[in-house]
PDB file of C-alpha atoms in Angstrom:
ATOM      1  CA  ILE H  22     -37.298 -17.145   8.677  1.00 94.00           C
ATOM      2  CA  SER H  23     -34.712 -15.348  11.421  1.00 93.00           C
ATOM      3  CA  GLU H  24     -32.207 -15.861  13.103  1.00 92.00           C
ATOM      4  CA  ALA H  25     -31.607 -12.036  14.571  1.00 91.00           C
ATOM      5  CA  ASP H  26     -34.386 -10.971  15.398  1.00 82.00           C
ATOM      6  CA  PRO H  27     -34.545 -10.670  18.884  1.00 83.00           C
ATOM      7  CA  ARG H  28     -38.004 -11.545  19.888  1.00 86.00           C
ATOM      8  CA  PRO H  29     -38.371 -14.834  20.356  1.00 81.00           C
ATOM      9  CA  ARG H  30     -41.823 -15.293  18.257  1.00 80.00           C
ATOM     10  CA  HIS H  31     -40.311 -13.557  15.187  1.00 80.00           C
ATOM     11  CA  ARG H  32     -36.586 -15.888  16.004  1.00 87.00           C
ATOM     12  CA  GLY H  33     -36.929 -19.284  13.579  1.00 92.00           C
ATOM     13  CA  ILE H  34     -39.599 -19.475  11.746  1.00 95.00           C
ATOM     14  CA  SER H  35     -42.317 -16.466  12.735  1.00 92.00           C
ATOM     15  CA  HIS H  36     -45.171 -16.616  14.923  1.00 91.00           C
ATOM     16  CA  HIS H  37     -47.043 -15.162  11.734  1.00 92.00           C
ATOM     17  CA  SER H  38     -45.794 -17.551   8.812  1.00 94.00           C
ATOM     18  CA  LEU H  39     -46.811 -20.592  11.395  1.00 94.00           C
ATOM     19  CA  THR H  40     -50.284 -19.189  11.665  1.00 94.00           C
ATOM     20  CA  ALA H  41     -50.542 -18.137   8.110  1.00 95.00           C
ATOM     21  CA  TYR H  42     -49.792 -21.524   7.004  1.00 94.00           C
ATOM     22  CA  GLY H  43     -51.294 -23.490  10.102  1.00 92.00           C
ATOM     23  CA  ARG H  44     -54.510 -21.966  10.852  1.00 92.00           C
ATOM     24  CA  VAL H  45     -55.149 -19.442   8.022  1.00 94.00           C
ATOM     25  CA  ALA H  46     -54.142 -21.204   4.536  1.00 94.00           C
ATOM     26  CA  LEU H  47     -57.233 -22.945   3.580  1.00 89.00           C
ATOM     27  CA  GLN H  48     -55.464 -25.005   0.482  1.00 95.00           C
ATOM     28  CA  PRO H  49     -52.334 -26.913   0.222  1.00 95.00           C
ATOM     29  CA  ALA H  50     -49.322 -25.040  -0.696  1.00 95.00           C
ATOM     30  CA  ASP H  51     -45.613 -25.383  -1.362  1.00 96.00           C
ATOM     31  CA  VAL H  52     -44.108 -23.660   1.926  1.00 97.00           C
ATOM     32  CA  VAL H  53     -40.371 -24.014   1.175  1.00 97.00           C
ATOM     33  CA  VAL H  54     -37.898 -24.747   4.158  1.00 97.00           C
ATOM     34  CA  PRO H  55     -34.583 -23.330   3.188  1.00 97.00           C
ATOM     35  CA  ASP H  56     -31.686 -25.952   4.324  1.00 97.00           C
ATOM     36  CA  LEU H  57     -30.259 -23.635   6.496  1.00 97.00           C
ATOM     37  CA  ALA H  58     -26.592 -25.787   8.561  1.00 94.00           C
ATOM     38  CA  GLY H  59     -26.698 -26.495  12.169  1.00 96.00           C
ATOM     39  CA  GLU H  60     -28.933 -26.140  15.567  1.00 95.00           C
ATOM     40  CA  PHE H  61     -30.998 -23.361  14.349  1.00 95.00           C
ATOM     41  CA  GLY H  62     -31.301 -25.026  10.961  1.00 96.00           C
ATOM     42  CA  ASP H  63     -32.734 -28.146  12.974  1.00 97.00           C
ATOM     43  CA  ALA H  64     -34.689 -26.075  15.029  1.00 95.00           C
ATOM     44  CA  VAL H  65     -36.848 -24.437  11.719  1.00 97.00           C
ATOM     45  CA  ARG H  66     -36.656 -27.733  10.074  1.00 97.00           C
ATOM     46  CA  ASP H  67     -39.178 -29.007  13.616  1.00 96.00           C
ATOM     47  CA  ALA H  68     -41.054 -25.919  13.313  1.00 96.00           C
ATOM     48  CA  ALA H  69     -42.398 -26.877   9.620  1.00 97.00           C
ATOM     49  CA  GLU H  70     -42.699 -30.473  10.033  1.00 96.00           C
ATOM     50  CA  PRO H  71     -46.460 -29.609  11.596  1.00 96.00           C
ATOM     51  CA  LEU H  72     -47.507 -27.592   8.223  1.00 96.00           C
ATOM     52  CA  LYS H  73     -47.314 -31.081   6.321  1.00 96.00           C
ATOM     53  CA  ALA H  74     -50.644 -31.794   7.393  1.00 95.00           C
ATOM     54  CA  ARG H  75     -51.937 -29.329   5.114  1.00 95.00           C
ATOM     55  CA  HIS H  76     -49.326 -28.563   3.252  1.00 97.00           C
ATOM     56  CA  ARG H  77     -46.062 -29.191   0.569  1.00 96.00           C
ATOM     57  CA  VAL H  78     -42.852 -28.566   2.844  1.00 97.00           C
ATOM     58  CA  VAL H  79     -40.598 -28.543   0.612  1.00 97.00           C
ATOM     59  CA  ARG H  80     -37.370 -28.724   1.523  1.00 97.00           C
ATOM     60  CA  VAL H  81     -34.646 -26.185  -0.495  1.00 97.00           C
ATOM     61  CA  GLY H  82     -30.274 -26.084  -0.612  1.00 97.00           C
ATOM     62  CA  VAL H  83     -29.143 -23.226  -0.305  1.00 97.00           C
ATOM     63  CA  ASP H  84     -25.833 -22.969  -1.207  1.00 97.00           C
ATOM     64  CA  GLY H  85     -24.142 -20.104  -3.681  1.00 96.00           C
ATOM     65  CA  LEU H  86     -27.552 -18.317  -3.166  1.00 96.00           C
ATOM     66  CA  TYR H  87     -25.148 -15.764  -1.013  1.00 96.00           C
ATOM     67  CA  ASP H  88     -22.510 -14.747  -3.250  1.00 97.00           C
ATOM     68  CA  ALA H  89     -25.455 -14.366  -5.034  1.00 96.00           C
ATOM     69  CA  MET H  90     -26.647 -11.907  -3.079  1.00 96.00           C
ATOM     70  CA  ARG H  91     -23.540 -10.539  -2.019  1.00 96.00           C
ATOM     71  CA  ALA H  92     -23.317  -9.552  -5.154  1.00 96.00           C
ATOM     72  CA  ALA H  93     -26.380  -7.772  -5.973  1.00 95.00           C
ATOM     73  CA  PRO H  94     -26.644  -4.278  -6.788  1.00 95.00           C
ATOM     74  CA  VAL H  95     -28.614  -3.368  -4.431  1.00 94.00           C
ATOM     75  CA  LYS H  96     -28.548  -2.693  -0.631  1.00 94.00           C
ATOM     76  CA  LEU H  97     -30.350  -5.571   0.315  1.00 95.00           C
ATOM     77  CA  SER H  98     -31.711  -4.806   4.180  1.00 94.00           C
ATOM     78  CA  THR H  99     -34.799  -5.901   6.107  1.00 92.00           C
ATOM     79  CA  MET H 100     -35.985  -4.619   9.301  1.00 90.00           C
ATOM     80  CA  GLY H 101     -32.647  -2.332   9.315  1.00 92.00           C
ATOM     81  CA  ARG H 102     -30.275  -5.705   8.705  1.00 94.00           C
ATOM     82  CA  ASP H 103     -27.531  -6.228   6.342  1.00 95.00           C
ATOM     83  CA  LEU H 104     -27.579 -10.177   5.009  1.00 95.00           C
ATOM     84  CA  ASP H 105     -24.695 -10.664   6.557  1.00 95.00           C
ATOM     85  CA  GLY H 106     -26.811  -9.024   9.993  1.00 95.00           C
ATOM     86  CA  ASP H 107     -29.725 -11.794   8.937  1.00 95.00           C
ATOM     87  CA  ARG H 108     -28.223 -13.923   6.619  1.00 96.00           C
ATOM     88  CA  ALA H 109     -31.135 -16.475   7.278  1.00 96.00           C
ATOM     89  CA  TYR H 110     -33.389 -13.931   6.297  1.00 95.00           C
ATOM     90  CA  PHE H 111     -32.197 -12.889   2.683  1.00 96.00           C
ATOM     91  CA  GLU H 112     -31.234 -17.677   2.015  1.00 97.00           C
ATOM     92  CA  ALA H 113     -34.489 -18.533   2.744  1.00 97.00           C
ATOM     93  CA  ALA H 114     -36.503 -15.412   0.248  1.00 96.00           C
ATOM     94  CA  ALA H 115     -33.983 -16.487  -1.639  1.00 97.00           C
ATOM     95  CA  ALA H 116     -34.253 -20.210  -1.447  1.00 97.00           C
ATOM     96  CA  ALA H 117     -38.418 -19.637  -2.078  1.00 96.00           C
ATOM     97  CA  GLY H 118     -37.620 -17.824  -5.373  1.00 95.00           C
ATOM     98  CA  ARG H 119     -34.672 -20.855  -5.812  1.00 95.00           C
ATOM     99  CA  HIS H 120     -38.015 -22.807  -5.991  1.00 95.00           C
ATOM    100  CA  ALA H 121     -39.902 -20.686  -8.464  1.00 94.00           C
ATOM    101  CA  ALA H 122     -37.557 -20.098 -10.012  1.00 92.00           C
ATOM    102  CA  GLY H 123     -37.664 -24.248  -9.820  1.00 91.00           C
ATOM    103  CA  LEU H 124     -41.135 -24.157 -11.071  1.00 92.00           C
ATOM    104  CA  VAL H 125     -42.092 -22.131 -14.812  1.00 87.00           C
ATOM    105  CA  ASP H 126     -41.854 -23.550 -18.056  1.00 77.00           C
ATOM    106  CA  VAL H 127     -39.203 -22.630 -19.932  1.00 70.00           C
ATOM    107  CA  PRO H 128     -38.497 -22.989 -23.397  1.00 67.00           C
ATOM    108  CA  PRO H 129     -35.779 -23.977 -24.682  1.00 62.00           C
ATOM    109  CA  PRO H 130     -34.268 -21.524 -27.033  1.00 65.00           C
ATOM    110  CA  GLY H 131     -34.436 -21.775 -30.833  1.00 62.00           C
ATOM    111  CA  LEU H 132     -38.207 -22.348 -30.505  1.00 55.00           C
ATOM    112  CA  GLY H 133     -39.617 -18.562 -32.308  1.00 53.00           C
ATOM    113  CA  SER H 134     -41.697 -15.360 -30.787  1.00 51.00           C
ATOM    114  CA  GLN H 135     -43.913 -16.987 -29.562  1.00 50.00           C
ATOM    115  CA  TYR H 136     -42.466 -17.323 -26.306  1.00 45.00           C
ATOM    116  CA  SER H 137     -40.166 -14.489 -26.026  1.00 47.00           C
TER     117      SER H 137
END
């Protein structure tokens, strides 16, 4: 997902992702769609709609992710753009991470070394 890429086929959900999920992936998958604001967010959600025929399209909130990435100890970069240069890209990746973290069954503290 990019809001800054100058190539039309790479803006919004890239044609690479739409092809991979829409035509190549034969098994259902969770396709995370970040809950981005405004017209761009609407366009991303609309582009993901056809993927529901095969996959689970999961909307994930992005609240707090920007601030967490700003605090990252490493420089974030994609295609020569930093966090502020293509915020949607990084929020989409972080939303996928947020969703993946929610799928992990983490035992409560104090259950012993079996989970350490």
